[in-house]
Coordinates of C-alpha atoms and ligand atoms in Angstrom, one line a residue:
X1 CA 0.0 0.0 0.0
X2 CA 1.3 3.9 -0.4
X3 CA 2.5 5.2 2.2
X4 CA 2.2 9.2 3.2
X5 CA 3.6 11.4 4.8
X6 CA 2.7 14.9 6.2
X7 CA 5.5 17.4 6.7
X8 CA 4.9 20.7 8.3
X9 CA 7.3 23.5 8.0
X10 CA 8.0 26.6 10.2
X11 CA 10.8 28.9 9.3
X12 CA 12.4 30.5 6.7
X13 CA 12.7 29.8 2.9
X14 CA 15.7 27.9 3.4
X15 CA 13.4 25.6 5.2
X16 CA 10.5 25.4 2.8
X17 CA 13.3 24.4 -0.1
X18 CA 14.5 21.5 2.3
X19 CA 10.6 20.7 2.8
X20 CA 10.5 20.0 -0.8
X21 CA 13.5 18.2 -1.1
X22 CA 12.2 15.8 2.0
X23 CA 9.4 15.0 -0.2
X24 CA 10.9 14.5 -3.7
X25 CA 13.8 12.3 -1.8
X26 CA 11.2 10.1 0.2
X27 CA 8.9 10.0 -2.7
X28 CA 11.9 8.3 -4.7
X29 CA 13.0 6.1 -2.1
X30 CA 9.8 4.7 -0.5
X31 CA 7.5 6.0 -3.0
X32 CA 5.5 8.4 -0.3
X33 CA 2.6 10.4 -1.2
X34 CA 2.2 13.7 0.5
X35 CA -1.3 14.1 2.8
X36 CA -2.5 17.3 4.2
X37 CA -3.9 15.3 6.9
X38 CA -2.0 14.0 9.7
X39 CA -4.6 11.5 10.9
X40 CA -4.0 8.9 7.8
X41 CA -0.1 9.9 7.4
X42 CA 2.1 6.6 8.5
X43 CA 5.8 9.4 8.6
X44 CA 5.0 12.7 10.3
X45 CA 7.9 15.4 9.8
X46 CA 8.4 18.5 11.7
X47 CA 10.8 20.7 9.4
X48 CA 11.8 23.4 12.5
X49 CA 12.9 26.5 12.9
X50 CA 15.0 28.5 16.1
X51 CA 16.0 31.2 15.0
X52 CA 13.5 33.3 17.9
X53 CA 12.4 31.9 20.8
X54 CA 8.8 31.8 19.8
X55 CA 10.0 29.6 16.9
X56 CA 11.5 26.7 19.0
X57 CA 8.4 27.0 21.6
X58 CA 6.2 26.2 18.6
X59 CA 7.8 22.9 17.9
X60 CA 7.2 21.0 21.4
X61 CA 3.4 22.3 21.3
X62 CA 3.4 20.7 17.7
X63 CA 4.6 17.4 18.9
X64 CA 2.2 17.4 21.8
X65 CA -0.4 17.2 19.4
X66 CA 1.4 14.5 17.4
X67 CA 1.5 12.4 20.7
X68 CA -1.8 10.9 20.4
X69 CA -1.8 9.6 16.7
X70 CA 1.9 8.0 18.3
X71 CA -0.3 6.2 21.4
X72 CA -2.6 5.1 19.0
X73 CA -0.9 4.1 15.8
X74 CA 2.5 3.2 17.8
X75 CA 3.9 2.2 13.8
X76 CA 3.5 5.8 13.0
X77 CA 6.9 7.8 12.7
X78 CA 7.4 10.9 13.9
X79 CA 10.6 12.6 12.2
X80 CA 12.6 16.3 13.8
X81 CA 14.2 17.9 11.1
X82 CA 16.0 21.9 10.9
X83 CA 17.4 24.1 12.8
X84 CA 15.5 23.0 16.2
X85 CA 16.8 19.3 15.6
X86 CA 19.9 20.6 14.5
X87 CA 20.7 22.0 18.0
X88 CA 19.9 19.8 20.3
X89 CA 20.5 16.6 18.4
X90 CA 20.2 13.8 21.1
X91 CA 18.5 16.4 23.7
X92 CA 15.7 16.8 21.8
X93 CA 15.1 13.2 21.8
X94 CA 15.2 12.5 25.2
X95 CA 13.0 15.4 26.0
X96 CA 10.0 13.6 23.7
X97 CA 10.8 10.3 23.8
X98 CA 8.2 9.2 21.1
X99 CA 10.6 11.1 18.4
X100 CA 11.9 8.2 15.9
X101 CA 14.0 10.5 14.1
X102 CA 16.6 13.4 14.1
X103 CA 17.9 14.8 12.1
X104 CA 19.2 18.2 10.8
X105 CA 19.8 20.5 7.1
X106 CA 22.4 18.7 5.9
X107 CA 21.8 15.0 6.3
X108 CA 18.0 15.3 5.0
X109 CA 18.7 13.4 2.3
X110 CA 19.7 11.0 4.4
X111 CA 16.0 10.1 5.5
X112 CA 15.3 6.8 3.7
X113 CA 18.4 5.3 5.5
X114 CA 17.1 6.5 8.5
X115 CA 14.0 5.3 8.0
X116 CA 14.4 2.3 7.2
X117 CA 16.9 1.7 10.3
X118 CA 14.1 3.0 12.9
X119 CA 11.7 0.2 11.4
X120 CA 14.4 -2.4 10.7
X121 CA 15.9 -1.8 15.4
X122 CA 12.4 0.2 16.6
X123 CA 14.9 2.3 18.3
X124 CA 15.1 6.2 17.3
X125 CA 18.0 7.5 15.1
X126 CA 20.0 10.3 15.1
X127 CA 22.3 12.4 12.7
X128 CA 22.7 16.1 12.8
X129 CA 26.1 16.1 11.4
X130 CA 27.2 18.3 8.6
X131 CA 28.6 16.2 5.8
X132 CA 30.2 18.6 3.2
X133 CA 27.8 18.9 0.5
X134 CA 27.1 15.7 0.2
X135 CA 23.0 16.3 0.4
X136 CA 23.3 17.9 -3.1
X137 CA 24.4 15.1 -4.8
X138 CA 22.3 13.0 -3.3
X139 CA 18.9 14.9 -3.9
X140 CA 16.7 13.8 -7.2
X141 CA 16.6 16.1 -10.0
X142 CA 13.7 19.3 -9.2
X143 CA 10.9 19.4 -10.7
X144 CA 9.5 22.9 -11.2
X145 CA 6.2 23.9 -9.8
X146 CA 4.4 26.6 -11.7
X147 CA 6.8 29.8 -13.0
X148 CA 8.4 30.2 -10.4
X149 CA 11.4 28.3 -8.1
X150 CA 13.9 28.4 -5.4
X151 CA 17.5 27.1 -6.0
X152 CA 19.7 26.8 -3.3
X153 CA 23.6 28.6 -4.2
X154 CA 25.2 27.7 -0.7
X155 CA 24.2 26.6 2.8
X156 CA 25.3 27.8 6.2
X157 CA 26.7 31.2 7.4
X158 CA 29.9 31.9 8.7
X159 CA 29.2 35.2 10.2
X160 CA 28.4 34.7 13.6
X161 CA 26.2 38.1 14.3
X162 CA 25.8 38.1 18.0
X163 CA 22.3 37.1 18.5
X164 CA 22.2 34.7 15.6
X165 CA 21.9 30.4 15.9
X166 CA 22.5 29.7 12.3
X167 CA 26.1 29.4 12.3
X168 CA 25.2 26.7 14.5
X169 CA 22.2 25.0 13.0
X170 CA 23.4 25.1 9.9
X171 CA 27.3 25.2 9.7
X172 CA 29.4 27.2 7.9
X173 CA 29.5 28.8 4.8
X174 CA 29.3 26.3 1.7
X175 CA 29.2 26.9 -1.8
X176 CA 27.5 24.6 -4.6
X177 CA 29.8 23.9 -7.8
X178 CA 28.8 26.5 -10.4
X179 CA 27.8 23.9 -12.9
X180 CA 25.5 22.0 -10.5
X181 CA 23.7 25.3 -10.1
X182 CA 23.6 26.3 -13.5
X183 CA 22.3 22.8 -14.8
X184 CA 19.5 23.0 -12.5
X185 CA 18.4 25.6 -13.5
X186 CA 18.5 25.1 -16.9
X187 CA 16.4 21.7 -16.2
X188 CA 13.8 24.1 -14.3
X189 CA 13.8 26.5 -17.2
X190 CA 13.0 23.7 -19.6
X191 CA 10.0 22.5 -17.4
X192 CA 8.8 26.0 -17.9
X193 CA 10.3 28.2 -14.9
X194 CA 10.8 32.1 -15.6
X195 CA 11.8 33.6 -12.4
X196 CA 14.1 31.9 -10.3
X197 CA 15.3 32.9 -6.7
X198 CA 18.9 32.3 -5.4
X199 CA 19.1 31.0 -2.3
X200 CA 21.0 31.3 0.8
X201 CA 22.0 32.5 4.3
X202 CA 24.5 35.2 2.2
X203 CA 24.2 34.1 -1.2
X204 CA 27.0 37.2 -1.8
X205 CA 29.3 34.8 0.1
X206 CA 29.4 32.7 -3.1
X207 CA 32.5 31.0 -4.1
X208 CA 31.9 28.0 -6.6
X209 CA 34.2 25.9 -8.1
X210 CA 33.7 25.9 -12.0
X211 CA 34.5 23.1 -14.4
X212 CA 38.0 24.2 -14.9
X213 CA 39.2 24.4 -10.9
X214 CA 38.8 28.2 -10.6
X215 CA 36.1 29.6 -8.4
X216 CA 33.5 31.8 -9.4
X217 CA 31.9 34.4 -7.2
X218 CA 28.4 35.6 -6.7
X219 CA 28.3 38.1 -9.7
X220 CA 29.9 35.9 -11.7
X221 CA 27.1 33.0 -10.7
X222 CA 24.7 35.8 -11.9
X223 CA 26.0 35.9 -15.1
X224 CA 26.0 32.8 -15.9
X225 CA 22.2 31.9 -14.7
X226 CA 21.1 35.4 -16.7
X227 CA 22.3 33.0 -20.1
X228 CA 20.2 30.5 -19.3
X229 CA 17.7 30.5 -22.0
X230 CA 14.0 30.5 -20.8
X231 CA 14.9 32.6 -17.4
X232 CA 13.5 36.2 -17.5
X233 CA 13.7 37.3 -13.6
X234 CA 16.3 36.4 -11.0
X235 CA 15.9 37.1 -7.3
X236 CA 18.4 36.4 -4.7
X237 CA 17.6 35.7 -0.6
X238 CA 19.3 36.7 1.4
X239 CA 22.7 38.8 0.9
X240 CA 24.6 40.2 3.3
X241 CA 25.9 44.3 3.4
X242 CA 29.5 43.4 3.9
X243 CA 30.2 41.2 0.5
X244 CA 27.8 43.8 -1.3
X245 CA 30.7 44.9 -3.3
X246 CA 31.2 46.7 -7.1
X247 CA 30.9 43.5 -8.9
X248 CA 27.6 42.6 -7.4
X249 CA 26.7 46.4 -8.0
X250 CA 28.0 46.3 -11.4
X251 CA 25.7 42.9 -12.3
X252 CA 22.5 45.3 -11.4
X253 CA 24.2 47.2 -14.0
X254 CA 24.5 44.8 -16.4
X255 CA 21.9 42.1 -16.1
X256 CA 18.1 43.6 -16.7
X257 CA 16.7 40.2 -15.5
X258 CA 17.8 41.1 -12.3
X259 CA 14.9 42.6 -10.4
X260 CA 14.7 45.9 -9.1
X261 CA 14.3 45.0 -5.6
X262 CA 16.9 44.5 -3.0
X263 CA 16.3 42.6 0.0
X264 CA 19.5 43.3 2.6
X265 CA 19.2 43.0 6.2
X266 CA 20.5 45.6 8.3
X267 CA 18.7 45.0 11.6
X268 CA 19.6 48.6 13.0
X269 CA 20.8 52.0 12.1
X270 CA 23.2 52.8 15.0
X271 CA 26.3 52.6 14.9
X272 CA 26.9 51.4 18.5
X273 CA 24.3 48.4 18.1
X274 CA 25.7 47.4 14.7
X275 CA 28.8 46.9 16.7
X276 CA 27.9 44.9 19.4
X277 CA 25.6 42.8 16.8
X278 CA 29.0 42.2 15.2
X279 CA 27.8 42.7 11.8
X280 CA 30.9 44.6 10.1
X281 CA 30.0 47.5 8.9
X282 CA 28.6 50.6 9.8
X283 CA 25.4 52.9 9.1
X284 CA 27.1 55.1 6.8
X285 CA 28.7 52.1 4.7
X286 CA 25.2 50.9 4.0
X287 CA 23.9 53.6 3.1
X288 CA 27.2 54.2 1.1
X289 CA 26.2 50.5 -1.3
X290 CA 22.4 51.2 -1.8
X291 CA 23.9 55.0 -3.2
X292 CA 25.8 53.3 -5.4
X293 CA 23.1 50.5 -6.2
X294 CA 20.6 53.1 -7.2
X295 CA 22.5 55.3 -9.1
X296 CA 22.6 52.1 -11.5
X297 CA 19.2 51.2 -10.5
X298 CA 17.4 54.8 -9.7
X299 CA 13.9 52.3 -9.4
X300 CA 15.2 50.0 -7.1
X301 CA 12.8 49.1 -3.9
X302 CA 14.7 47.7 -1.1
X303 CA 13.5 45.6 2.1
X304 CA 15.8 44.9 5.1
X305 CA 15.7 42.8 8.4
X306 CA 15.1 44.5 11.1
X307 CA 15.5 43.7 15.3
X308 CA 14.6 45.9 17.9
X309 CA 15.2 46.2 21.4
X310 CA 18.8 44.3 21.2
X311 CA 20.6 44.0 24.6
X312 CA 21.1 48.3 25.9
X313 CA 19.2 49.7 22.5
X314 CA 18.5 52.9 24.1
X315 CA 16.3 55.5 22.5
X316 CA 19.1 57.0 20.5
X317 CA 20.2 54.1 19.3
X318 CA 16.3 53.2 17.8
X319 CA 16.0 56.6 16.6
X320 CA 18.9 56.0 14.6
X321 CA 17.1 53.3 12.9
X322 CA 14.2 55.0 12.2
X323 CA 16.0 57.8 11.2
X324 CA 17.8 55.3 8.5
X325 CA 14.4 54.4 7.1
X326 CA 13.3 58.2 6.2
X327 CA 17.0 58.1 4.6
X328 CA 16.7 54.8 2.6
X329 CA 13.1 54.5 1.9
X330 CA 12.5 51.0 3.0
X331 CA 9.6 49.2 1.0
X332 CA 9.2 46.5 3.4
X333 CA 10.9 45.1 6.5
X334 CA 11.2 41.7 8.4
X335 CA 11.0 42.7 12.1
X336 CA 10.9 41.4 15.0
X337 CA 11.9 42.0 19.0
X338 CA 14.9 40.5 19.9
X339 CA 15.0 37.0 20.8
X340 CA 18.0 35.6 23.2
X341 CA 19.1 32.2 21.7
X342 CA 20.9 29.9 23.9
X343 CA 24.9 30.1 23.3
X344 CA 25.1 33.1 21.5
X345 CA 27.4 35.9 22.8
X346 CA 24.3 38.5 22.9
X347 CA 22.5 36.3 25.2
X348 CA 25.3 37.3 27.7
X349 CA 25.1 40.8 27.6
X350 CA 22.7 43.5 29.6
X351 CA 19.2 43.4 28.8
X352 CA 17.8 46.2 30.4
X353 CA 15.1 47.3 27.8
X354 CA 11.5 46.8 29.5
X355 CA 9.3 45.0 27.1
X356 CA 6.7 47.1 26.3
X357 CA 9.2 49.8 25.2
X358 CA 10.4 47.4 22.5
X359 CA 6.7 46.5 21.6
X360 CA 6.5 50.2 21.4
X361 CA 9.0 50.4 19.2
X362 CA 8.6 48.1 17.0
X363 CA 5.4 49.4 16.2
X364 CA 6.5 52.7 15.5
X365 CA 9.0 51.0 13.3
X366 CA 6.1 49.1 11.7
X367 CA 3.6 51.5 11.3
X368 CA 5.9 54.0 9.4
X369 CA 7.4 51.0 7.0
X370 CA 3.6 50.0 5.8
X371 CA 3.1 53.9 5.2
X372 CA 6.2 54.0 3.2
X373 CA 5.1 50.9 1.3
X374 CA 1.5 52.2 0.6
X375 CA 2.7 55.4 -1.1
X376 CA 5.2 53.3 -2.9
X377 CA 1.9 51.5 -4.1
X378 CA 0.0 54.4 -4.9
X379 CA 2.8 55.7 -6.6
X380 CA 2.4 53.1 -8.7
X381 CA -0.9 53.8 -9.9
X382 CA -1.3 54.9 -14.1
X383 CA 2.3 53.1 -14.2
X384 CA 2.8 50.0 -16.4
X385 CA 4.5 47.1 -14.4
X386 CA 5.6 43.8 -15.7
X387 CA 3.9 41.4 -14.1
X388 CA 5.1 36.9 -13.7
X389 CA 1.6 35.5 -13.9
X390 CA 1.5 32.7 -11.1
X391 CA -1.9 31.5 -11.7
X392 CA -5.6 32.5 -10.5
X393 CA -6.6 35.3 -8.2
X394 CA -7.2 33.9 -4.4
X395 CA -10.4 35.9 -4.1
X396 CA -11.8 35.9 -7.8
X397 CA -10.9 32.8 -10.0
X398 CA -11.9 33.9 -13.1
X399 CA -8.8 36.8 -12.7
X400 CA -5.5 36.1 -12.9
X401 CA -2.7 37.0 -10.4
X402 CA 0.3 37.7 -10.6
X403 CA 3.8 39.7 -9.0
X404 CA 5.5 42.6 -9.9
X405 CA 9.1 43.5 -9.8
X406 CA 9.2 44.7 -6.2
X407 CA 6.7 42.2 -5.0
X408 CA 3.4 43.3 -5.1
X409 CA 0.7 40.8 -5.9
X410 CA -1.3 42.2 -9.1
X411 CA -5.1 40.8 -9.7
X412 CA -6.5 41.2 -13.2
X413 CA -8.7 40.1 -16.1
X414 CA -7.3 37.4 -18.1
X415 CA -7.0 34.5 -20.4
X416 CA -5.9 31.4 -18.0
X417 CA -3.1 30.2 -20.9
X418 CA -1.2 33.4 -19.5
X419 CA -0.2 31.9 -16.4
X420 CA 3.0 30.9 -16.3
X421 CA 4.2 34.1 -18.7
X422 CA 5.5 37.7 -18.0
X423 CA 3.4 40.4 -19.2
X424 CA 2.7 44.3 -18.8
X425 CA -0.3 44.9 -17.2
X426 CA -1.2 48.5 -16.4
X427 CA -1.9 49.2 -12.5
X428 CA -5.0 50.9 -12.1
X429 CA -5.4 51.0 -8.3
X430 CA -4.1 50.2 -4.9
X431 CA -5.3 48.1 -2.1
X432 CA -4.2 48.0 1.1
X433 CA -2.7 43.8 0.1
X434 CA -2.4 44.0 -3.3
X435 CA -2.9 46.2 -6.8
X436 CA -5.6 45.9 -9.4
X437 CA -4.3 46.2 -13.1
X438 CA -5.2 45.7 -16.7
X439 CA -3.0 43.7 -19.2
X440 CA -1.6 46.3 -21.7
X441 CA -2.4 46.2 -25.2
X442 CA 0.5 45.0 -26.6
X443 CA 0.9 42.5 -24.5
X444 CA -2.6 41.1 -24.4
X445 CA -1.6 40.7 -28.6
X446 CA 1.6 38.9 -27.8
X447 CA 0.1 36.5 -25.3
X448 CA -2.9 35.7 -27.6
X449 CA -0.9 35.1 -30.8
X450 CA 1.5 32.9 -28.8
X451 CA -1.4 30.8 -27.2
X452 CA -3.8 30.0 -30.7
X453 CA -2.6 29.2 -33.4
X454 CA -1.7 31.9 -36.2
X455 CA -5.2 31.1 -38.5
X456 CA -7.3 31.5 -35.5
X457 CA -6.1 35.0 -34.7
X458 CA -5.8 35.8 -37.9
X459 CA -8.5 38.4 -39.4
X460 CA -11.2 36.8 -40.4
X461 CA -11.3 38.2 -44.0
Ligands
LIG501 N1 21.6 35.6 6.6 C1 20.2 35.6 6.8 C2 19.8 35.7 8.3 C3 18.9 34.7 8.6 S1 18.2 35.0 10.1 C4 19.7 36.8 6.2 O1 20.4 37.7 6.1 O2 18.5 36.8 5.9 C5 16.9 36.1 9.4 C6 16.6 37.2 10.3 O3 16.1 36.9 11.5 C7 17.8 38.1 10.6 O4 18.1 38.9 9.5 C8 17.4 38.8 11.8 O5 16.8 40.0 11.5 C9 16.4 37.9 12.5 N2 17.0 37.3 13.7 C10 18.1 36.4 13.8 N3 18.3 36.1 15.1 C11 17.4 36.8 15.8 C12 17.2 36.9 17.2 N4 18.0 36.3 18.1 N5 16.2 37.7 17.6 C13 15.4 38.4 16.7 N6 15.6 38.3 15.4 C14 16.6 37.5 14.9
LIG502 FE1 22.7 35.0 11.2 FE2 24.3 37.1 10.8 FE3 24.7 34.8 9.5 S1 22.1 37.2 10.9 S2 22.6 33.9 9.3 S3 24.9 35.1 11.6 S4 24.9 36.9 8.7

């Protein structure tokens, strides 16, 4: 009989990639069919993320609620994968002792083995070791999901920003072979992907062996996945401010597939915090790079990472950030209080900042991002945007919906052959979610004469 699984998924994108390589892997191996219900599933996986307190907390309530289906269907088996598993290995075993399986972002595709040893001794196994990159060459081919797709340039981060786990979840910084990367994509292209999004903890920490021994760098990686025919849009998640340098600003330059947004965390805009947060560089230096970024790219909408209320952030220090936001323009933000995680350096310092002053803050910090981004929006109004079609409206399924550049989701009249294409749409208003538009003229000819055959658009004489 099939077997199914049920995976659920908290974290970042890193995580849902590694989600979908769990399946296709599994799929391959044992021939498991994915449920959405965790009632009939005979492997249940928690993909995890710790990255904020909150995060982790979410994972034990999760696997309280697993602990029934366990009592009752004892051949059920419950699986830890990510960051949470990553950490505490062995710990996290013994704390819930009806986990079969641990294991963490680098020996996922070791899951059938696993498996298959939990049935063969009915004893739990346990490997969150970080094999070199291994998991890559192990993983099935992708198979591409609608227009758009994630592919993963390097794992890990070597960084170690004060309050940050993922050095230690996920090891250090490790870099795919160019080719591996570039076939990929190429295979996605051919299945019928247009945009594609780079991915990784600092993708701009890039350094891939090529075919002839030499190693290529992020901007070079660019390059290369820009000639891949089929591709129209690339994306990157997440770089980093400190390996932002000329030739990544010069392949904005250089390479129109690249989209005019930038997302690069900078968590604060004083000087003092950026210090103690280790990140390397200071206010004036990122401001310096997005100067230089948008005098090649005067359109360009950026988003950023933001924490507030890090160990001592005094009031000066947070005005400083919001200070950097009037200066920047910041489109839209990731934000969040600060979390202490367990081991880092920050943990150790002074906290001293009541909690409702950082709730306060971070609201103000909010509340003046979403303005920003609504002007941006209404800005955007009468303006023609070119739109990647993903498929059907949520709301309406007869429209069609679909993103722009700086990631705004566009709703609008259409023919359902479009999706899957890029096309200009005019934007004729702005919600407080999304924009409403209307496919331009020209575009509307190009998409019908590519989706009938030439005598049935032909004038009918
Ligand atoms: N290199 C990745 C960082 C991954 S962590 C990137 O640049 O996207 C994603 C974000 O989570 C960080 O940018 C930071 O803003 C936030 N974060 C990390 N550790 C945190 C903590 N201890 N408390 C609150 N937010 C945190
Ligand atoms: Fe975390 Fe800093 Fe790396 S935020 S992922 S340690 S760059």
């Amino acid at each position: 009989m099939t077997q199914k699984l049920y995976i659920e998924t908290f974290g970042c994108q890193m995580n849902e990639y590694d989600t979908a390589k769990m399946r296709d892997v599994l799929a391959g191996s044992h021939g498991f069919v994915v449920t959405d219900n965790p009632e009939e599933a005979d492997l249940l996986l928690l993909n995890t993320c710790s990255i904020r307190e909150k995060a982790q907390e979410k994972v034990f309530s999760q696997l309280g609620r697993w602990r029934p289906l366990k009592l009752r269907r004892p051949d059920v088996v419950i699986g830890v994968g990510g960051c949470v598993a990553s950490q505490e290995g062995e710990a996290l075993q013994r704390r819930v002792p009806y986990v079969d399986l641990v294991f963490g972002p680098q020996t996922l595709h070791r899951l059938p083995r696993l498996l298959d040893e939990v049935r063969a001794t009915r004893k739990p196994a346990i490997d969150v070791s970080f094999p070199a990159i291994e998991k890559f060459d192990a993983l099935p081919e992708p198979r591409a999901e609608g227009p758009k797709a994630y592919v993963s340039v390097m794992e890990g981060c070597s960084k170690y920003c004060t309050f940050c786990v993922v050095p230690y979840t996920r090891g250090s910084e490790l870099s795919r072979p160019l080719d591996d990367v570039v076939s990929e994509i190429a295979a996605l292209a051919d299945q019928g992907v247009r945009e594609v999004n780079l991915l990784g903890q600092n993708v701009n920490a890039y350094r891939g062996t090529t075919a002839d021994g030499g190693i290529a760098d992020f901007a070079l990686l660019l390059h290369y996945v820009a000639a891949v025919e089929g591709i129209d849009r690339i994306r990157f998640t997440t770089s980093h401010p400190i390996e932002f340098g000329e030739p990544l600003i010069e392949a904005f330059a250089q390479i129109p597939k690249l989209v005019d947004h930038l997302h690069l965390p900078v968590q604060s805009g004083s000087d003092r915090i950026l210090g103690l947060m280790k990140r390397g560089h200071t206010r004036s230096e990122y401001i310096e790079k997005i100067a230089k970024l948008k005098a090649v790219r005067p359109n360009l909408s950026l988003s950023s990472d933001f924490i507030i209320g890090f160990p001592g952030e005094t009031d000066r220090d947070f005005q400083d950030t919001m200070d950097l936001i009037e200066t920047l323009g910041f489109d839209a933000s990731f934000s969040f209080i600060y979390s202490p995680r367990p081991g880092t350096p920050a943990a150790e310092m002074a906290d001293t900042v009541p909690l409702e002053t950082k709730r306060a803050r971070l609201a103000r910090l909010q509340h003046r991002i979403q303005q920003r981004a609504a002007a941006i929006s209404s800005r955007m109004v009468g303006s023609r945007q070119t739109v990647l079609v993903e498929g059907h409206s949520k709301k309406n399924a007869s429209e069609l919906c679909g993103r722009t550049e700086n990631n705004r989701v566009v709703n609008f009249e259409g023919h359902p052959r479009w999706v899957g294409r890029l096309m200009d749409v005019w934007i004729t208003e702005a919600l407080p979610n999304s924009l409403r538009g209307r496919a331009a003229e020209h575009s509307l000819r190009a998409a019908v004469s590519l989706s009938f055959p030439e005598s049935l658009t032909a004038p009918v004489a």
